[in-house]
Short mmCIF file of C-alpha atoms in Angstrom, two decimals:
data_model
loop_
_atom_site.label_atom_id
_atom_site.label_comp_id
_atom_site.label_asym_id
_atom_site.label_seq_id
_atom_site.Cartn_x
_atom_site.Cartn_y
_atom_site.Cartn_z
CA UNK A 133 9.36 55.09 -39.55
CA UNK A 134 7.61 52.61 -37.90
CA UNK A 135 7.49 51.41 -34.38
CA UNK A 136 6.84 47.73 -33.47
CA UNK A 137 5.53 47.02 -30.38
CA UNK A 138 8.36 44.18 -28.80
CA UNK A 139 7.31 40.87 -28.34
CA UNK A 140 6.65 39.71 -25.01
CA UNK A 141 7.92 36.01 -24.10
CA UNK A 142 5.03 34.10 -22.49
CA UNK A 143 5.45 33.39 -18.53
CA UNK A 144 7.80 30.79 -17.39
CA UNK A 145 10.00 30.64 -21.19
CA UNK A 146 10.22 31.70 -24.60
CA UNK A 147 8.86 31.96 -27.33
CA UNK A 148 11.58 29.25 -29.15
CA UNK A 149 10.50 26.91 -25.73
CA UNK A 150 6.97 27.18 -26.31
CA UNK A 151 7.11 26.31 -30.31
CA UNK A 152 10.14 23.64 -29.72
CA UNK A 153 7.23 21.91 -26.81
CA UNK A 154 4.37 22.02 -29.63
CA UNK A 155 5.40 19.49 -32.01
CA UNK A 156 6.73 17.15 -29.83
CA UNK A 157 3.71 17.41 -27.68
CA UNK A 158 1.38 16.66 -31.15
CA UNK A 159 4.45 13.82 -31.86
CA UNK A 160 3.55 12.32 -28.34
CA UNK A 161 -0.14 12.30 -29.48
CA UNK A 162 0.45 11.78 -32.68
CA UNK A 163 2.23 8.48 -31.73
CA UNK A 164 0.00 7.53 -28.45
CA UNK A 165 -3.24 8.05 -29.46
CA UNK A 166 -3.62 8.52 -32.86
CA UNK A 167 -0.72 5.79 -34.49
CA UNK A 168 -3.10 3.77 -36.22
CA UNK A 169 -7.13 4.08 -37.59
CA UNK A 170 -7.56 1.25 -34.66
CA UNK A 171 -5.98 3.46 -31.67
CA UNK A 172 -7.47 6.11 -33.08
CA UNK A 173 -11.06 4.89 -32.81
CA UNK A 174 -10.55 3.20 -29.21
CA UNK A 175 -9.05 6.85 -28.60
CA UNK A 176 -12.53 8.64 -29.97
CA UNK A 177 -14.25 6.67 -28.27
CA UNK A 178 -12.48 6.87 -24.49
CA UNK A 179 -13.00 10.29 -25.39
CA UNK A 180 -16.77 10.40 -26.34
CA UNK A 181 -17.21 8.36 -23.06
CA UNK A 182 -15.35 11.22 -21.10
CA UNK A 183 -17.26 13.48 -21.92
CA UNK A 184 -20.70 11.33 -21.41
CA UNK A 185 -19.71 10.43 -17.80
CA UNK A 186 -17.89 13.10 -15.81
CA UNK A 187 -19.75 16.45 -16.94
CA UNK A 188 -23.19 14.09 -15.22
CA UNK A 189 -21.19 12.91 -12.04
CA UNK A 190 -19.47 16.93 -11.53
CA UNK A 191 -23.03 17.73 -11.30
CA UNK A 192 -24.00 14.70 -8.96
CA UNK A 193 -20.02 14.20 -6.46
CA UNK A 194 -20.41 18.59 -6.16
CA UNK A 195 -22.88 21.34 -8.33
CA UNK A 196 -26.06 19.50 -7.04
CA UNK A 197 -24.37 17.93 -3.78
CA UNK A 198 -25.01 18.11 0.38
CA UNK A 199 -22.31 18.08 2.80
CA UNK A 200 -24.15 20.01 5.44
CA UNK A 201 -26.71 19.15 8.41
CA UNK A 202 -26.42 16.39 10.82
CA UNK A 203 -29.12 14.13 9.35
CA UNK A 204 -30.66 12.63 6.22
CA UNK A 205 -33.01 15.05 6.02
CA UNK A 206 -29.96 17.56 4.84
CA UNK A 207 -29.71 15.43 1.99
CA UNK A 208 -33.06 16.96 0.11
CA UNK A 209 -30.91 17.37 -3.83
CA UNK A 210 -30.77 15.18 -6.40
CA UNK A 211 -26.83 15.17 -5.82
CA UNK A 212 -24.46 13.06 -3.51
CA UNK A 213 -25.11 13.04 0.63
CA UNK A 214 -21.95 13.78 1.08
CA UNK A 215 -23.45 14.24 4.54
CA UNK A 216 -23.62 10.66 5.63
CA UNK A 217 -19.69 10.27 5.18
CA UNK A 218 -19.41 13.63 6.96
CA UNK A 219 -21.03 12.26 10.22
CA UNK A 220 -19.61 8.49 9.38
CA UNK A 221 -16.49 10.16 9.07
CA UNK A 222 -14.61 8.66 12.76
CA UNK A 223 -16.35 5.09 12.34
CA UNK A 224 -14.44 4.82 8.53
CA UNK A 225 -11.08 5.72 9.88
CA UNK A 226 -11.05 4.45 13.21
CA UNK A 227 -14.22 2.40 13.92
CA UNK A 228 -14.57 2.00 17.29
CA UNK A 229 -11.85 3.15 18.86
CA UNK A 230 -13.07 6.19 22.02
CA UNK A 231 -13.02 9.19 21.01
CA UNK A 232 -11.20 10.41 23.89
CA UNK A 233 -8.64 8.43 23.14
CA UNK A 234 -7.33 8.95 19.75
CA UNK A 235 -4.78 11.13 20.87
CA UNK A 236 -2.72 8.27 21.15
CA UNK A 237 -3.82 7.57 17.47
CA UNK A 238 -1.92 10.13 16.59
CA UNK A 239 1.02 10.02 18.06
CA UNK A 240 1.19 6.98 16.59
CA UNK A 241 1.13 8.24 14.02
CA UNK A 242 3.65 10.79 14.43
CA UNK A 243 5.97 8.64 15.18
CA UNK A 244 5.31 6.71 12.25
CA UNK A 245 6.14 9.63 10.16
CA UNK A 246 9.23 10.47 12.88
CA UNK A 247 10.35 6.45 12.01
CA UNK A 248 10.39 6.48 8.14
CA UNK A 249 11.75 10.36 7.26
CA UNK A 250 15.11 8.99 7.50
CA UNK A 251 14.44 5.61 5.46
CA UNK A 252 12.46 7.90 2.91
CA UNK A 253 15.16 10.53 2.57
CA UNK A 254 17.79 10.65 0.29
CA UNK A 255 21.32 10.78 1.09
CA UNK A 256 20.73 9.39 4.80
CA UNK A 257 23.70 7.98 6.64
CA UNK A 258 23.44 4.20 8.57
CA UNK A 259 19.67 3.85 6.45
CA UNK A 260 19.32 0.00 7.31
CA UNK A 261 19.65 1.28 11.18
CA UNK A 262 16.71 3.93 10.86
CA UNK A 263 15.03 0.66 8.46
CA UNK A 264 15.51 -2.08 11.11
CA UNK A 265 13.82 1.06 13.66
CA UNK A 266 10.66 1.76 11.66
CA UNK A 267 10.26 -2.22 11.81
CA UNK A 268 10.85 -3.99 14.87
CA UNK A 269 11.27 -0.33 17.84
CA UNK A 270 8.09 1.62 16.06
CA UNK A 271 5.74 -1.69 16.37
CA UNK A 272 5.86 -1.89 19.95
CA UNK A 273 5.37 1.34 20.36
CA UNK A 274 2.38 1.61 18.55
CA UNK A 275 1.32 -1.54 19.71
CA UNK A 276 1.62 0.40 23.52
CA UNK A 277 -0.40 3.05 22.38
CA UNK A 278 -3.44 1.47 20.36
CA UNK A 279 -3.99 -0.95 22.82
CA UNK A 280 -2.97 0.18 26.33
CA UNK A 281 -3.32 -1.10 29.23
CA UNK A 282 0.16 0.06 30.52
CA UNK A 283 1.51 2.76 31.64
CA UNK A 284 -1.71 4.08 33.07
CA UNK A 285 -3.73 4.30 29.72
CA UNK A 286 -7.08 2.06 29.28
CA UNK A 287 -7.05 -0.13 27.55
CA UNK A 288 -8.45 -0.69 24.42
CA UNK A 289 -9.78 -4.15 22.21
CA UNK A 290 -8.47 -4.74 19.40
CA UNK A 291 -12.45 -5.47 18.13
CA UNK A 292 -12.11 -2.07 18.86
CA UNK A 293 -9.59 -1.16 15.77
CA UNK A 294 -11.16 -0.53 12.43
CA UNK A 295 -11.47 1.33 9.52
CA UNK A 296 -8.17 2.62 7.65
CA UNK A 297 -6.20 2.75 10.25
CA UNK A 298 -7.55 -1.42 10.46
CA UNK A 299 -5.69 -1.48 7.08
CA UNK A 300 -2.60 -0.02 7.55
CA UNK A 301 -1.47 -2.17 10.68
CA UNK A 302 -1.99 -5.34 9.19
CA UNK A 303 -0.56 -3.79 6.10
CA UNK A 304 2.13 -2.55 7.93
CA UNK A 305 2.65 -5.70 9.81
CA UNK A 306 2.51 -7.80 7.37
CA UNK A 307 4.89 -6.07 5.64
CA UNK A 308 7.46 -5.69 8.06
CA UNK A 309 7.73 -9.86 9.06
CA UNK A 310 6.45 -11.16 5.06
CA UNK A 311 9.74 -9.60 3.82
CA UNK A 312 12.72 -10.74 5.62
CA UNK A 313 10.26 -14.11 6.27
CA UNK A 314 10.62 -13.83 2.03
CA UNK A 315 13.96 -13.12 1.98
CA UNK A 316 15.04 -15.98 4.28
CA UNK A 317 12.77 -18.54 2.73
CA UNK A 318 14.59 -17.18 -1.18
CA UNK A 319 17.99 -18.03 0.46
CA UNK A 320 17.26 -21.06 1.45
CA UNK A 321 15.07 -22.27 -2.22
CA UNK A 322 18.78 -21.60 -3.43
CA UNK A 323 20.46 -24.00 -0.61
CA UNK A 324 23.24 -26.21 -1.26
CA UNK A 325 21.88 -28.37 1.44
CA UNK A 326 19.18 -30.05 0.49
CA UNK A 327 16.49 -30.23 3.92
CA UNK A 328 16.46 -26.38 3.79
CA UNK A 329 16.20 -26.04 0.38
CA UNK A 330 12.67 -28.65 -0.14
CA UNK A 331 10.97 -27.45 3.81
CA UNK A 332 11.10 -23.85 1.61
CA UNK A 333 9.97 -25.25 -1.87
CA UNK A 334 7.40 -26.58 -0.02
CA UNK A 335 6.49 -23.73 2.10
CA UNK A 336 6.62 -21.45 -0.04
CA UNK A 337 4.14 -24.07 -2.82
CA UNK A 338 1.72 -24.74 -0.13
CA UNK A 339 1.01 -21.14 1.26
CA UNK A 340 1.04 -19.77 -3.31
CA UNK A 341 -1.62 -22.56 -4.24
CA UNK A 342 -4.42 -21.70 -1.47
CA UNK A 343 -6.73 -19.10 -1.01
CA UNK A 344 -6.23 -15.82 1.04
CA UNK A 345 -9.59 -16.62 1.82
CA UNK A 346 -9.38 -19.96 3.09
CA UNK A 347 -6.31 -19.03 5.46
CA UNK A 348 -8.11 -16.30 7.01
CA UNK A 349 -10.97 -18.90 7.42
CA UNK A 350 -8.67 -21.67 9.25
CA UNK A 351 -7.08 -19.08 11.39
CA UNK A 352 -10.75 -17.32 12.42
CA UNK A 353 -12.31 -20.51 12.94
CA UNK A 354 -10.13 -23.76 12.74
CA UNK A 355 -7.21 -22.88 14.38
CA UNK A 356 -9.12 -21.76 17.94
CA UNK A 357 -10.30 -25.81 17.44
CA UNK A 358 -6.93 -26.64 17.78
CA UNK A 359 -5.68 -24.74 21.00
CA UNK A 360 -5.25 -26.30 24.37
CA UNK A 361 -8.13 -25.63 26.66
CA UNK A 362 -8.31 -21.73 27.96
CA UNK A 363 -5.99 -20.51 25.63
CA UNK A 364 -6.97 -17.94 22.84
CA UNK A 365 -4.72 -15.37 20.76
CA UNK A 366 -6.59 -12.43 19.50
CA UNK A 367 -8.85 -12.83 16.68
CA UNK A 368 -6.60 -9.60 14.89
CA UNK A 369 -3.19 -11.35 15.75
CA UNK A 370 -4.08 -14.04 13.78
CA UNK A 371 -5.15 -12.32 10.89
CA UNK A 372 -2.08 -10.66 10.92
CA UNK A 373 -0.27 -13.78 10.96
CA UNK A 374 -2.24 -15.58 8.91
CA UNK A 375 -1.68 -12.47 6.11
CA UNK A 376 2.53 -12.72 6.51
CA UNK A 377 3.18 -15.69 6.52
CA UNK A 378 0.78 -15.89 3.12
CA UNK A 379 2.30 -12.71 1.59
CA UNK A 380 5.98 -14.07 2.86
CA UNK A 381 5.59 -17.38 -0.29
CA UNK A 382 5.49 -14.60 -2.16
CA UNK A 383 7.72 -12.06 -1.15
CA UNK A 384 10.41 -15.32 -1.46
CA UNK A 385 9.18 -15.51 -5.11
CA UNK A 386 9.82 -12.13 -6.36
CA UNK A 387 12.85 -11.62 -4.03
CA UNK A 388 14.01 -15.33 -5.46
CA UNK A 389 13.34 -12.92 -9.31
CA UNK A 390 16.18 -10.73 -7.84
CA UNK A 391 17.89 -13.13 -6.73
CA UNK A 392 19.07 -15.52 -10.09
CA UNK A 393 19.35 -11.32 -11.77
CA UNK A 394 22.61 -10.89 -10.29
CA UNK A 395 25.45 -12.76 -12.25
CA UNK A 396 26.92 -15.48 -11.02
CA UNK A 397 30.90 -14.43 -10.60
CA UNK A 398 29.37 -11.41 -7.73
CA UNK A 399 29.49 -14.33 -5.69
CA UNK A 400 31.98 -16.51 -6.99
CA UNK A 401 33.85 -13.48 -6.19
CA UNK A 402 33.13 -12.54 -3.05
CA UNK A 403 33.42 -16.33 -2.10
CA UNK A 404 37.46 -16.50 -3.08
CA UNK A 405 37.89 -13.20 -0.60
CA UNK A 406 37.18 -15.10 2.09
CA UNK A 407 33.75 -13.81 3.12
CA UNK A 408 31.10 -15.99 4.64
CA UNK A 409 27.49 -17.32 2.90
CA UNK A 410 26.36 -14.95 5.64
CA UNK A 411 28.11 -12.08 4.98
CA UNK A 412 28.41 -12.66 0.32
CA UNK A 413 24.34 -12.75 0.70
CA UNK A 414 24.18 -9.07 3.24
CA UNK A 415 26.75 -7.41 1.04
CA UNK A 416 27.15 -8.34 -2.05
CA UNK A 417 24.24 -10.51 -3.13
CA UNK A 418 21.13 -9.08 -1.72
CA UNK A 419 21.74 -5.74 -2.03
CA UNK A 420 21.24 -6.03 -6.00
CA UNK A 421 19.00 -8.39 -6.00
CA UNK A 422 16.58 -6.65 -4.12
CA UNK A 423 17.38 -3.97 -5.87
CA UNK A 424 16.06 -5.07 -9.40
CA UNK A 425 13.36 -6.63 -7.59
CA UNK A 426 11.83 -2.91 -5.94
CA UNK A 427 9.15 -2.24 -8.22
CA UNK A 428 7.81 -5.95 -7.56
CA UNK A 429 8.19 -5.46 -3.55
CA UNK A 430 6.24 -2.86 -4.34
CA UNK A 431 3.64 -4.20 -6.55
CA UNK A 432 2.68 -7.13 -3.55
CA UNK A 433 2.50 -4.56 -1.17
CA UNK A 434 0.47 -2.33 -3.08
CA UNK A 435 -1.79 -6.13 -3.54
CA UNK A 436 -2.15 -6.41 0.03
CA UNK A 437 -3.21 -3.89 1.34
CA UNK A 438 -6.13 -4.11 -1.41
CA UNK A 439 -6.66 -7.79 0.18
CA UNK A 440 -6.88 -6.25 3.61
CA UNK A 441 -10.69 -5.62 3.20
CA UNK A 442 -11.39 -9.38 3.05
CA UNK A 443 -10.70 -9.49 6.73
CA UNK A 444 -14.54 -8.48 7.01
CA UNK A 445 -15.14 -12.57 6.74
CA UNK A 446 -14.16 -13.25 10.11
CA UNK A 447 -15.88 -10.11 11.60
CA UNK A 448 -13.10 -8.11 11.60
CA UNK A 449 -14.28 -3.88 10.64
CA UNK A 450 -12.11 -2.17 8.56
CA UNK A 451 -12.61 0.58 5.67
CA UNK A 452 -14.92 -1.13 3.47
CA UNK A 453 -16.20 -3.32 6.07
CA UNK A 454 -17.58 0.06 7.95
CA UNK A 455 -18.98 1.56 5.42
CA UNK A 456 -20.91 -1.60 4.48
CA UNK A 457 -21.90 -1.61 8.11
CA UNK A 458 -23.23 2.21 8.00
CA UNK A 459 -25.32 1.01 4.83
CA UNK A 460 -27.23 -0.87 7.48
CA UNK A 461 -28.60 1.36 9.47
CA UNK A 462 -32.26 2.33 8.17
CA UNK A 463 -31.30 6.11 8.50
CA UNK A 464 -28.82 6.19 6.32
CA UNK A 465 -30.13 3.51 3.46
CA UNK A 466 -29.59 3.87 -0.10
CA UNK A 467 -26.39 5.54 0.14
CA UNK A 468 -24.43 3.40 -1.56
CA UNK A 469 -23.03 5.58 -3.91
CA UNK A 470 -21.04 7.58 -1.67
CA UNK A 471 -20.18 5.34 0.77
CA UNK A 472 -18.25 3.06 -1.73
CA UNK A 473 -16.73 5.82 -4.11
CA UNK A 474 -15.18 7.62 -0.82
CA UNK A 475 -13.94 4.34 -0.45
CA UNK A 476 -12.71 3.40 -3.84
CA UNK A 477 -10.95 7.75 -3.71
CA UNK A 478 -8.96 6.26 -0.05
CA UNK A 479 -7.80 3.27 -1.62
CA UNK A 480 -7.08 4.72 -4.80
CA UNK A 481 -4.60 7.78 -2.43
CA UNK A 482 -2.83 5.52 -0.24
CA UNK A 483 -2.14 2.87 -3.31
CA UNK A 484 -1.05 5.62 -5.61
CA UNK A 485 1.37 7.09 -2.95
CA UNK A 486 2.99 4.01 -2.35
CA UNK A 487 3.04 3.32 -6.37
CA UNK A 488 4.79 6.80 -6.29
CA UNK A 489 6.80 6.06 -3.90
CA UNK A 490 7.99 2.87 -5.03
CA UNK A 491 9.12 4.62 -8.14
CA UNK A 492 10.86 6.97 -6.63
CA UNK A 493 12.72 5.06 -4.40
CA UNK A 494 13.67 2.94 -7.69
CA UNK A 495 14.99 6.24 -9.85
CA UNK A 496 16.82 6.89 -6.64
CA UNK A 497 19.11 3.20 -6.98
CA UNK A 498 19.05 4.10 -10.54
CA UNK A 499 20.88 6.59 -10.34
CA UNK A 500 23.39 5.84 -7.27
CA UNK A 501 24.38 2.31 -9.48
CA UNK A 502 24.35 5.19 -12.40
CA UNK A 503 26.90 6.95 -10.56
CA UNK A 504 28.92 4.32 -9.58
CA UNK A 505 29.30 3.40 -12.77
#
């Protein structure tokens, strides 16, 4: 009698499942990467480029890199000098915010998490209330914490704010202001009142026709010339207002696309039930329209976050500006690659996180809509 050892299934599954996955994987490769001669050639070229670039980059960035030490003298190898990033990390993240007051930044970040969790979780009742608190109460608390000057907190001038923190602050304030303004403008553009309609159109087209660089320059240089004598508005506030008005025009067009996607019969049915204009828009039209344009809104937010680097032209030091300032230090000359790679990595992580949550949120809305049907 011949004894045969029993077959051992791979961890986490059966042989049938594994053999079923292999043809699907091969089919996916054939359909997406090798579907034609040109597609196959492009795939091979990309693979060759990957093999040509990645191993040397890995050696430079990891194998031969230096991260220890407290000065440029520690970077004696041929690899990347991450010591530069380590020693300048405070400036890259927080600007020149006093180190002794960084606990206030930590509390503000904790409050952001606390206010955001109910908005981001599934199956939360009264989500709109939590969203309203996030967009109104949180900014006030964060402003008190970061700026100080009240409740015994030392005042920290906005000129000392910077780094990635400044990018996040500008983005959050802009979204909190631009989205509701954009919704109102989108509704105004569809209004039956000619005055409201054409004023909304004029506002949207004016801001969309002007480059953001010009808007920031006007807010920093030209606006103070028209203010009454003795009246001064903080440079950061002017920049955030400029970002808000500029992005409100783009939000309005995005939302208008969603409004056009809502069947007219929905609005007519709500009106026939005796609902007023604002009730129709708030309970019937806007929920459906915003669900449609979630990808567009997320795309606008990602673009906005990347555009915050333009504040360097008005002497605000964001992440990119902090890196460029550090690269001008004679002690760290010649380390542009490390600085820009670090900047790109941080921006990628932030933008990828926003895009991922946007896709998750869209899937959740679609799931709820499918369940409702």
